[in-house]
């Protein structure tokens, strides 16, 4: 039983606990979703020699996580969207990043809802 004079401090304490639980859950969700995204990109990306597929990494920047290709970063735009050939013509794009990005967004939204509802 809580006295009326202690009610605000008890509410504050419970909210702090909830906030820390949510922050911890969101960190785990970010890590899980980005790791799954990297695994998907490594398995489904275009592969001539395999080096492009192997280059996908997760990089921490401030409080966020970024999925990027560490070894062939300049190729991502060209492979995703296509590019012009040297002697004319065009190479068709291979959309492999956009579907994974959308799946990561959907998965993260589900994880956030799950964490908040706990």
Short mmCIF file of C-alpha atoms in Angstrom, two decimals:
data_model
loop_
_atom_site.label_atom_id
_atom_site.label_comp_id
_atom_site.label_asym_id
_atom_site.label_seq_id
_atom_site.Cartn_x
_atom_site.Cartn_y
_atom_site.Cartn_z
CA UNK A 1 0.00 0.00 0.00
CA UNK A 2 1.34 3.43 -0.95
CA UNK A 3 0.53 6.64 0.86
CA UNK A 4 -0.79 9.56 -1.15
CA UNK A 5 2.33 11.59 -0.36
CA UNK A 6 4.51 8.85 -1.90
CA UNK A 7 2.34 8.25 -4.97
CA UNK A 8 4.27 10.55 -7.32
CA UNK A 9 7.62 9.01 -6.39
CA UNK A 10 6.24 5.47 -6.91
CA UNK A 11 4.81 6.42 -10.32
CA UNK A 12 8.13 7.99 -11.27
CA UNK A 13 10.00 4.85 -10.18
CA UNK A 14 7.72 2.56 -12.22
CA UNK A 15 8.02 4.79 -15.29
CA UNK A 16 11.82 4.75 -15.05
CA UNK A 17 11.81 0.95 -14.88
CA UNK A 18 9.46 0.76 -17.88
CA UNK A 19 11.60 3.21 -19.84
CA UNK A 20 14.78 1.26 -19.21
CA UNK A 21 13.02 -1.99 -20.20
CA UNK A 22 11.78 -0.40 -23.43
CA UNK A 23 15.23 1.03 -24.25
CA UNK A 24 16.84 -2.36 -23.67
CA UNK A 25 14.20 -4.08 -25.80
CA UNK A 26 14.65 -1.58 -28.62
CA UNK A 27 18.42 -2.10 -28.62
CA UNK A 28 17.89 -5.85 -28.93
CA UNK A 29 15.31 -5.31 -31.70
CA UNK A 30 17.69 -3.03 -33.66
CA UNK A 31 20.48 -5.57 -33.40
CA UNK A 32 18.24 -8.49 -34.39
CA UNK A 33 16.69 -6.72 -37.40
CA UNK A 34 20.01 -5.42 -38.75
CA UNK A 35 21.71 -8.80 -38.31
CA UNK A 36 18.85 -10.48 -40.17
CA UNK A 37 19.08 -7.86 -42.92
CA UNK A 38 22.81 -8.44 -43.36
CA UNK A 39 22.27 -12.20 -43.53
CA UNK A 40 19.60 -11.73 -46.19
CA UNK A 41 21.77 -9.37 -48.25
CA UNK A 42 24.71 -11.75 -48.03
CA UNK A 43 22.58 -14.61 -49.29
CA UNK A 44 20.44 -12.86 -51.92
CA UNK A 45 22.64 -10.12 -53.40
CA UNK A 46 24.20 -10.30 -56.85
CA UNK A 47 27.35 -12.37 -56.96
CA UNK A 48 29.92 -12.42 -59.71
CA UNK A 49 32.92 -13.22 -57.55
CA UNK A 50 31.21 -13.24 -54.14
CA UNK A 51 33.18 -10.29 -52.75
CA UNK A 52 30.20 -7.91 -53.02
CA UNK A 53 27.95 -10.29 -51.06
CA UNK A 54 30.54 -10.84 -48.35
CA UNK A 55 31.00 -7.09 -47.82
CA UNK A 56 27.72 -6.39 -45.99
CA UNK A 57 28.25 -5.14 -42.43
CA UNK A 58 26.45 -3.40 -39.57
CA UNK A 59 28.04 -0.18 -38.37
CA UNK A 60 27.09 1.64 -35.16
CA UNK A 61 26.72 5.37 -35.58
CA UNK A 62 25.65 7.33 -32.51
CA UNK A 63 22.57 5.49 -31.23
CA UNK A 64 21.70 3.91 -34.57
CA UNK A 65 22.86 0.98 -36.62
CA UNK A 66 23.61 1.25 -40.34
CA UNK A 67 23.72 -1.62 -42.81
CA UNK A 68 26.31 -0.94 -45.52
CA UNK A 69 28.67 -2.67 -47.88
CA UNK A 70 32.15 -2.13 -46.49
CA UNK A 71 34.14 -3.56 -49.38
CA UNK A 72 32.21 -2.43 -52.46
CA UNK A 73 30.06 0.46 -51.21
CA UNK A 74 30.23 2.38 -54.49
CA UNK A 75 28.67 -0.56 -56.35
CA UNK A 76 25.44 -0.64 -54.35
CA UNK A 77 23.75 2.18 -56.27
CA UNK A 78 24.91 0.91 -59.65
CA UNK A 79 23.78 -2.66 -59.04
CA UNK A 80 20.47 -1.67 -57.45
CA UNK A 81 19.44 0.93 -60.07
CA UNK A 82 21.39 -0.05 -63.17
CA UNK A 83 23.88 2.10 -65.07
CA UNK A 84 25.00 3.19 -68.52
CA UNK A 85 27.51 1.10 -70.43
CA UNK A 86 30.77 2.55 -71.63
CA UNK A 87 29.93 2.22 -75.38
CA UNK A 88 26.24 3.04 -75.09
CA UNK A 89 23.30 1.08 -73.86
CA UNK A 90 22.24 0.35 -70.35
CA UNK A 91 22.69 -2.38 -67.75
CA UNK A 92 19.47 -3.28 -65.95
CA UNK A 93 19.39 -2.90 -62.18
CA UNK A 94 19.11 -5.83 -59.80
CA UNK A 95 16.80 -4.72 -56.99
CA UNK A 96 18.23 -6.50 -53.98
CA UNK A 97 18.53 -3.76 -51.35
CA UNK A 98 15.04 -2.22 -51.49
CA UNK A 99 13.15 -5.45 -50.68
CA UNK A 100 15.45 -6.18 -47.73
CA UNK A 101 15.11 -2.59 -46.52
CA UNK A 102 11.30 -2.83 -46.59
CA UNK A 103 11.39 -6.16 -44.76
CA UNK A 104 13.69 -4.66 -42.12
CA UNK A 105 11.31 -1.71 -41.65
CA UNK A 106 8.31 -4.02 -41.24
CA UNK A 107 10.18 -6.33 -38.85
CA UNK A 108 11.39 -3.41 -36.73
CA UNK A 109 7.87 -1.99 -36.48
CA UNK A 110 6.60 -5.36 -35.26
CA UNK A 111 9.44 -5.63 -32.74
CA UNK A 112 8.78 -2.12 -31.43
CA UNK A 113 5.09 -2.90 -30.93
CA UNK A 114 6.03 -6.13 -29.15
CA UNK A 115 8.51 -4.36 -26.85
CA UNK A 116 6.11 -1.54 -25.95
CA UNK A 117 3.20 -3.88 -25.21
CA UNK A 118 5.22 -5.93 -22.69
#
